[in-house]
CSV table of C-alpha atoms in Angstrom, one decimal:
chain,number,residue,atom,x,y,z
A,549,UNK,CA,-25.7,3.1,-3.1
A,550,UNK,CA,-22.7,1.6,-4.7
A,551,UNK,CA,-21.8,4.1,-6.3
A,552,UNK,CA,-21.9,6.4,-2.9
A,553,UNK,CA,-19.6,4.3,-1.7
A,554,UNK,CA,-17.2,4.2,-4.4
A,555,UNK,CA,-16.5,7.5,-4.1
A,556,UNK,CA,-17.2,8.1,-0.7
A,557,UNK,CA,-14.2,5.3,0.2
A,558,UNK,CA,-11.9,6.4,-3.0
A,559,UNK,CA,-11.9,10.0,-2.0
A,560,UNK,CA,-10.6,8.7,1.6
A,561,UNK,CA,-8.2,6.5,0.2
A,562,UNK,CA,-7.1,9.1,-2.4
A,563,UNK,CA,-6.6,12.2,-0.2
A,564,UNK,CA,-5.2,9.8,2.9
A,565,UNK,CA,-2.3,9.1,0.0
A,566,UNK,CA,-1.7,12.4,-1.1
A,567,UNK,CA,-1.6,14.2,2.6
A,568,UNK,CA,0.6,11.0,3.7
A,569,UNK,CA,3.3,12.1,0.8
A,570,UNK,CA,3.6,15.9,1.5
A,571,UNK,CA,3.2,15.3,5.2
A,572,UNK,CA,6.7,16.7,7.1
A,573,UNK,CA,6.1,14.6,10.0
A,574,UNK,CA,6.3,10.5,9.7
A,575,UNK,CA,4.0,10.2,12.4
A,576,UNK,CA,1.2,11.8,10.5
A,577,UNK,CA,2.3,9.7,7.8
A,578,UNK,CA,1.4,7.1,9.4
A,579,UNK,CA,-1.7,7.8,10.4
A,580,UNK,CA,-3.1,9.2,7.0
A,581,UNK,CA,-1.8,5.9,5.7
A,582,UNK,CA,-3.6,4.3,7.7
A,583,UNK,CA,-6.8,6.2,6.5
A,584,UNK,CA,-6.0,5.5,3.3
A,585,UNK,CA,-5.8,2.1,4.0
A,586,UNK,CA,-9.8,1.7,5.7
A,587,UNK,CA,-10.5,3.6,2.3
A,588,UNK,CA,-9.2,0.6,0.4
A,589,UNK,CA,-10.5,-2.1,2.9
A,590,UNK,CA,-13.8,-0.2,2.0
A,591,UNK,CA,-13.6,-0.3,-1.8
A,592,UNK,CA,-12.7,-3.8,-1.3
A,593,UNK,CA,-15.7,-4.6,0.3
A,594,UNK,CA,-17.5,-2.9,-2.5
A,595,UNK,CA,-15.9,-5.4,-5.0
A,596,UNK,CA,-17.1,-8.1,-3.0
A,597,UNK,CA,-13.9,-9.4,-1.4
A,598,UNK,CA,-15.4,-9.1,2.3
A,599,UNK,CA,-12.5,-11.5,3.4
A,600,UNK,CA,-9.7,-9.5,2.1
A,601,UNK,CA,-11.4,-6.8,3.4
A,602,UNK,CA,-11.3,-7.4,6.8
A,603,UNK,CA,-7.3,-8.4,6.2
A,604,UNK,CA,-6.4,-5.6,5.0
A,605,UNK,CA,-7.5,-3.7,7.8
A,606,UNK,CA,-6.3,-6.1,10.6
A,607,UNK,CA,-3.2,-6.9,8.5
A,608,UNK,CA,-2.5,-3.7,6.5
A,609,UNK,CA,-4.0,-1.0,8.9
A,610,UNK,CA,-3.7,-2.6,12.1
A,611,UNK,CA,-0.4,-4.9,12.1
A,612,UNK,CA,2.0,-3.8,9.6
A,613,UNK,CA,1.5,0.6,10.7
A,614,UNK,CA,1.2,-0.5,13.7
A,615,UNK,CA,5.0,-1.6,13.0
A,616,UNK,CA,5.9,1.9,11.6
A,617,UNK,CA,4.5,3.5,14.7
A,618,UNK,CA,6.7,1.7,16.7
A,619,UNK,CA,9.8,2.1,14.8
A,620,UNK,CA,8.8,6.0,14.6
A,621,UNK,CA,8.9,6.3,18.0
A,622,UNK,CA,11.7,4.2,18.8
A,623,UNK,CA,13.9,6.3,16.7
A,624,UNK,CA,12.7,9.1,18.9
A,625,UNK,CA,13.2,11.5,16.4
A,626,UNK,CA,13.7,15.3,17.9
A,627,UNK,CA,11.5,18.5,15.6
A,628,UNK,CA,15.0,19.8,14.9
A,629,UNK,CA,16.0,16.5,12.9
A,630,UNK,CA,13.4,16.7,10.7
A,631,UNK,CA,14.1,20.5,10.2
A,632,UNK,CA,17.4,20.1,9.7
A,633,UNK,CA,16.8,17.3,7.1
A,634,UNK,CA,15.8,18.1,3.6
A,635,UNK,CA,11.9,16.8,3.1
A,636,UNK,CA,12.3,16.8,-0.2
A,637,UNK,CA,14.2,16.1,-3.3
A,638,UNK,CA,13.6,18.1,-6.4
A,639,UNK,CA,15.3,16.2,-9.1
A,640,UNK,CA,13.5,13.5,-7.8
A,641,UNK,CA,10.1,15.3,-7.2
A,642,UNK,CA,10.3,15.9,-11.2
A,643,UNK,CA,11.4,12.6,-12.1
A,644,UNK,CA,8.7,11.4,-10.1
A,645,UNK,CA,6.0,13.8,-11.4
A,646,UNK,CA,6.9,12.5,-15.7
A,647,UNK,CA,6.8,9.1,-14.4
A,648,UNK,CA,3.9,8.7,-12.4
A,649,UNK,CA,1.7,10.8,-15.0
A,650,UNK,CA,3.4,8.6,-17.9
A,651,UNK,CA,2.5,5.7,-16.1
A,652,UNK,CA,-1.3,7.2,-15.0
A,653,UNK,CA,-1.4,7.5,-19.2
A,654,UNK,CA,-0.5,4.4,-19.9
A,655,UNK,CA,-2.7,2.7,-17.5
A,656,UNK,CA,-5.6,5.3,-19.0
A,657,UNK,CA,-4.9,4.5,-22.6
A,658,UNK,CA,-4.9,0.9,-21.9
A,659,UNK,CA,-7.9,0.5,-20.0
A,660,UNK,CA,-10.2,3.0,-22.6
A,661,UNK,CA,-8.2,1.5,-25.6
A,662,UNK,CA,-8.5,-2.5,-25.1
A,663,UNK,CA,-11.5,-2.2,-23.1
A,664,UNK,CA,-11.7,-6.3,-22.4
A,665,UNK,CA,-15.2,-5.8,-20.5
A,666,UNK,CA,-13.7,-3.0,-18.3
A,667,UNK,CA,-16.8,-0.4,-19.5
A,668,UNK,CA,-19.1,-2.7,-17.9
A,669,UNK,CA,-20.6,-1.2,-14.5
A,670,UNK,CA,-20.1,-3.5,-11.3
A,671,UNK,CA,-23.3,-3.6,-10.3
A,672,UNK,CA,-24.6,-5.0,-13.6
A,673,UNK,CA,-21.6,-7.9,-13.1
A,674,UNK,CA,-22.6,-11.6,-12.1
A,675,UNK,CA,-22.3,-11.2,-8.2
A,676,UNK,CA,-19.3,-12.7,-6.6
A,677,UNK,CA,-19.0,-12.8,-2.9
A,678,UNK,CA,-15.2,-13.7,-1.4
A,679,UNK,CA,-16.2,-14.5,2.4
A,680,UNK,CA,-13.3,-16.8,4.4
A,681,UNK,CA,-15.5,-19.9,3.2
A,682,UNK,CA,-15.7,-19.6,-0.4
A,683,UNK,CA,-11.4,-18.3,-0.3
A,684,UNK,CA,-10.8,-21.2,1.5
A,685,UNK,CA,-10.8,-24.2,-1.2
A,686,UNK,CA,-9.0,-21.5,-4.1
A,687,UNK,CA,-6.5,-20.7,-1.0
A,688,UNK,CA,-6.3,-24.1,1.0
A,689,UNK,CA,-6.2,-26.5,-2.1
A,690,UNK,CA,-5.5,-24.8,-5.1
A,691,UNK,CA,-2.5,-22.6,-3.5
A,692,UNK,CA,-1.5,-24.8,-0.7
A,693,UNK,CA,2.4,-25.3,-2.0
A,694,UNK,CA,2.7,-21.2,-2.7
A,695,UNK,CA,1.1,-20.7,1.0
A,696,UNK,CA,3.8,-23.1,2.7
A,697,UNK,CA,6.4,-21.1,1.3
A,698,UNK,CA,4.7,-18.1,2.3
A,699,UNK,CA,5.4,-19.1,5.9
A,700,UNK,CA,8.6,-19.9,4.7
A,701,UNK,CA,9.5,-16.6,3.8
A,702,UNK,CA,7.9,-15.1,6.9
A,703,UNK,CA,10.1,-17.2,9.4
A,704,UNK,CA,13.1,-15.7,7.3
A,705,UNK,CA,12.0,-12.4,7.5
A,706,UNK,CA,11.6,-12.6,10.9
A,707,UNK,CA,15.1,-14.3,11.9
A,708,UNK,CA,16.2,-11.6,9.1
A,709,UNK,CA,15.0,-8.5,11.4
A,710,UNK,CA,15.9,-10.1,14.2
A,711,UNK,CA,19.4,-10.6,13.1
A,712,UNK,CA,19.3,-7.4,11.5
A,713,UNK,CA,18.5,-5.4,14.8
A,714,UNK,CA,20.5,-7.2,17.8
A,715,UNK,CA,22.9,-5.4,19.6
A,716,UNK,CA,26.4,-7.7,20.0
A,717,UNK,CA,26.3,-8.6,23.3
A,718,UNK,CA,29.7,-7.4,25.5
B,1019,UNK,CA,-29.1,13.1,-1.3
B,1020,UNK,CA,-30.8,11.2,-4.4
B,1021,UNK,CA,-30.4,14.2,-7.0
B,1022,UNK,CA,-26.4,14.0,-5.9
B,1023,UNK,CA,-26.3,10.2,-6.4
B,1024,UNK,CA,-28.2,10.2,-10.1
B,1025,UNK,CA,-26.0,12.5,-11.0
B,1026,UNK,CA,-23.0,10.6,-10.3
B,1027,UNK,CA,-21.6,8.5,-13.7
B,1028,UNK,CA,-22.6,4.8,-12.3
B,1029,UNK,CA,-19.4,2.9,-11.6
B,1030,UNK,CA,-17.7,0.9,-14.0
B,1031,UNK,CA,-14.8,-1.4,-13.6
B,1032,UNK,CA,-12.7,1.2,-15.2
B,1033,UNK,CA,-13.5,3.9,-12.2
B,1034,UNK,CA,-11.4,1.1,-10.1
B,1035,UNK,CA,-8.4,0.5,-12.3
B,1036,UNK,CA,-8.1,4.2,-13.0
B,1037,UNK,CA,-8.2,4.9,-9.2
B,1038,UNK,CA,-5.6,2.2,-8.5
B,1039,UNK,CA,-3.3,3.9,-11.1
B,1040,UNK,CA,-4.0,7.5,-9.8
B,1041,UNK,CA,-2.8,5.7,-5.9
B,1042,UNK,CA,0.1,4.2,-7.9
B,1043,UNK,CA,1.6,7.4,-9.3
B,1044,UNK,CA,1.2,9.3,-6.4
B,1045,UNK,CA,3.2,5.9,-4.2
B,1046,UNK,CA,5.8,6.2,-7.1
B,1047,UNK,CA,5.8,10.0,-6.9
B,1048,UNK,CA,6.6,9.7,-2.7
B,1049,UNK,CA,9.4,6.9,-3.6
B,1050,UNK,CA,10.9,9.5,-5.4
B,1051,UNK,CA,10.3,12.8,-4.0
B,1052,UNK,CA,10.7,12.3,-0.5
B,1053,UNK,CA,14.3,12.1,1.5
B,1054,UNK,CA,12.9,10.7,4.9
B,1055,UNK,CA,13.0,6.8,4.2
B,1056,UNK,CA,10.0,5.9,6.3
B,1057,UNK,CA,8.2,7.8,4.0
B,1058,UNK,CA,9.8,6.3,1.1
B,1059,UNK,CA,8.9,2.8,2.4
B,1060,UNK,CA,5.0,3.9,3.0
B,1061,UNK,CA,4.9,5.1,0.0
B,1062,UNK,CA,5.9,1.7,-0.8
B,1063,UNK,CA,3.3,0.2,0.8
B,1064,UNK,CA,0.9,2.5,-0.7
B,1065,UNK,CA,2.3,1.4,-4.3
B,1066,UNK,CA,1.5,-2.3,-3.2
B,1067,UNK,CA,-1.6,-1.7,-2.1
B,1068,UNK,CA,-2.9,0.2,-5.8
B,1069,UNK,CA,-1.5,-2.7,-7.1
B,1070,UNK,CA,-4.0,-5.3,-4.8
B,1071,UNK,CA,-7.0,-2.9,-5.9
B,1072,UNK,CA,-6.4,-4.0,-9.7
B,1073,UNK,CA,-6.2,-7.3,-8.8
B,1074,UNK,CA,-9.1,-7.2,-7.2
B,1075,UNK,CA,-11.3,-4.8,-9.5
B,1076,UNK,CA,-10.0,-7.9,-12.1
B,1077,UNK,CA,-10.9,-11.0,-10.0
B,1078,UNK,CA,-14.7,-9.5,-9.6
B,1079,UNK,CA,-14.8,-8.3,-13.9
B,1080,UNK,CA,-13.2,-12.2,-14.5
B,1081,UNK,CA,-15.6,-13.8,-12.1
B,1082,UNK,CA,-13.0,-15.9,-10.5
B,1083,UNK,CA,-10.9,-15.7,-7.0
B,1084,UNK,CA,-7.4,-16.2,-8.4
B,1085,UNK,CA,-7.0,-12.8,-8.1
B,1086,UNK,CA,-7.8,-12.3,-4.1
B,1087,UNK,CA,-5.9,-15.5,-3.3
B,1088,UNK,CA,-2.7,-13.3,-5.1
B,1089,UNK,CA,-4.0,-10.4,-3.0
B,1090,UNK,CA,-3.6,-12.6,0.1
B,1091,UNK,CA,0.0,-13.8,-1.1
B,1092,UNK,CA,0.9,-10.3,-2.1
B,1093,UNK,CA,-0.3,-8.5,1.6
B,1094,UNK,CA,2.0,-11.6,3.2
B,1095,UNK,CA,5.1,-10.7,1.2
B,1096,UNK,CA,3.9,-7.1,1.7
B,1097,UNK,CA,4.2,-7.8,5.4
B,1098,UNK,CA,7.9,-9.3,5.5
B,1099,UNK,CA,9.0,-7.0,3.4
B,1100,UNK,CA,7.9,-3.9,6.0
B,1101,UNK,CA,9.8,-6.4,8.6
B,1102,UNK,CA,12.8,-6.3,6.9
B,1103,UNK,CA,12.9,-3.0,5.8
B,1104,UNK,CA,12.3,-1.7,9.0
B,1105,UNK,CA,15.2,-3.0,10.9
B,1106,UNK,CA,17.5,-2.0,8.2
B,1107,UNK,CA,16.0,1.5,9.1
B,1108,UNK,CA,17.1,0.5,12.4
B,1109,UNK,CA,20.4,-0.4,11.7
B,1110,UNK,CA,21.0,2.9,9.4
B,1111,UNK,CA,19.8,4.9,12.1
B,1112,UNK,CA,22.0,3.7,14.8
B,1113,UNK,CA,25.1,4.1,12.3
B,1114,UNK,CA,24.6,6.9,10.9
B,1115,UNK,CA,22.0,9.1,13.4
B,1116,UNK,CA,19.7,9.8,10.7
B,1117,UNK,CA,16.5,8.6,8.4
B,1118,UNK,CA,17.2,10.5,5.8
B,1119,UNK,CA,17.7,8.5,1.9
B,1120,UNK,CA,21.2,10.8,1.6
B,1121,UNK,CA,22.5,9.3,5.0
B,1122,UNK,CA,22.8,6.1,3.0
B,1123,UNK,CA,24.7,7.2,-0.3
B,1124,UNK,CA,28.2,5.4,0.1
B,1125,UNK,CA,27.1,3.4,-2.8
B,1126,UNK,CA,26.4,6.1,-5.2
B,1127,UNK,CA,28.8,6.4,-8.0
């Protein structure tokens, strides 16, 4: 049953990626990101991270494209723009292309080379559940100094966009 | 539905990693193919994301949650980061009418 869902949730996440970088539109984008994204949230849940599951969909899938849908719209982009714009770069398509299978190599070689426990199936691995209780005291206590600054960094973020954005007023 | 399922190799850490390089190239191969810079940024995000997976394919194979609590921190810098880059998508757009990576190339030697 694991296994179903393994692939069932990495084809989802795989082909949501794929049709999100050739898609012409952002719009649909957006959306097949956002598929992609309940893929992950699923394979996370498959790992046992139920917490992070559920954040990446309310964070990931629901807040942040949430974001991108609005700023798609708000640009109000007309069909002729994105005509008239070239989708896609070539040079950089190929560039791209080398790097990404050099890099899909690498990560291949090293995981069937030093092979640190990595062969072992997760099914056959001592469980680990990650519900909100059992992240709280590695989160809460362990990590509390790196999670202040976190909300450090978002209140500058947002006075960043904020100041970013605003019209000068007459 | 069974015969399908035995015949599927059981899943080993390695299926994960290998998937979460596979989403990596293909993020790395939007950044770089695609002129429309919202597409650039999701791709981004998608980059981010392959990245979380390992970390959490290597918290469960370790048996410990330092991992997820770096997934946490990561989707939280993740999620300012979008902020950010969004309004200078904002600003670019109401300067120079357009979304496309060339409309910002002043810069370029």
């Amino acid at each position: 049953m694991e296994g179903l869902g393994f692939y069932a949730f990495g084809a989802l996440a795989l082909v949501g990626a794929l049709l999100m970088v050739t898609s012409r539109n952002p719009l649909h984008g957006v959306l097949w990101l956002v598929a992609s994204f309940l893929g992950l949230a699923g394979l996370f849940g498959g790992l046992g991270a139920h917490f992070l599951a559920a954040v990446q969909i309310l964070v990931y899938a629901g807040a942040i494209l949430v974001l991108f849908l609005f700023v798609v719209m708000l640009l109000n982009l007309r069909p002729d723009d994105l005509t008239r714009m070239p989708s896609f770069s070539v040079r950089g398509g190929v560039g791209g292309l080398i790097l990404g299978a050099g890099g899909f190599a690498a990560v291949v070689g090293a995981v069937v080379l030093g092979t640190a426990g990595f062969d072992r199936e997760v099914s056959a691995l001592a469980p680990l559940e990650a519900g909100a209780a059992e992240l709280a005291v590695p989160l809460f206590r362990d990590a509390l100094l790196p999670f202040e600054a976190v909300s450090l960094l978002l209140l500058a973020a947002i006075v960043g966009a904020v100041a970013l954005t605003k019209r000068r007023l007459p | 539905m069974t015969p399908v399922l035995a015949a599927l190799p059981p899943v080993t850490v390695q299926h994960y990693l290998l998937l979460s390089a596979l989403l990596f190239a293909v993020g790395l191969v939007g950044v770089l193919f695609r002129r429309n810079i919202l597409i650039v940024l999701m791709s981004l995000e998608l980059m981010i994301s392959a990245a979380n997976l390992a970390l959490v394919a290597f918290s469960r194979v370790h048996g410990n949650l330092q991992g997820q609590v770096m997934v946490f921190f990561s989707i939280a810098v993740a999620a300012a980061e979008a902020a950010v880059a969004l309004s200078l998508i904002i600003a670019l757009f109401r300067t120079r009418g357009g979304v496309s990576v060339d409309d910002a190339a002043e810069l370029k030697g």
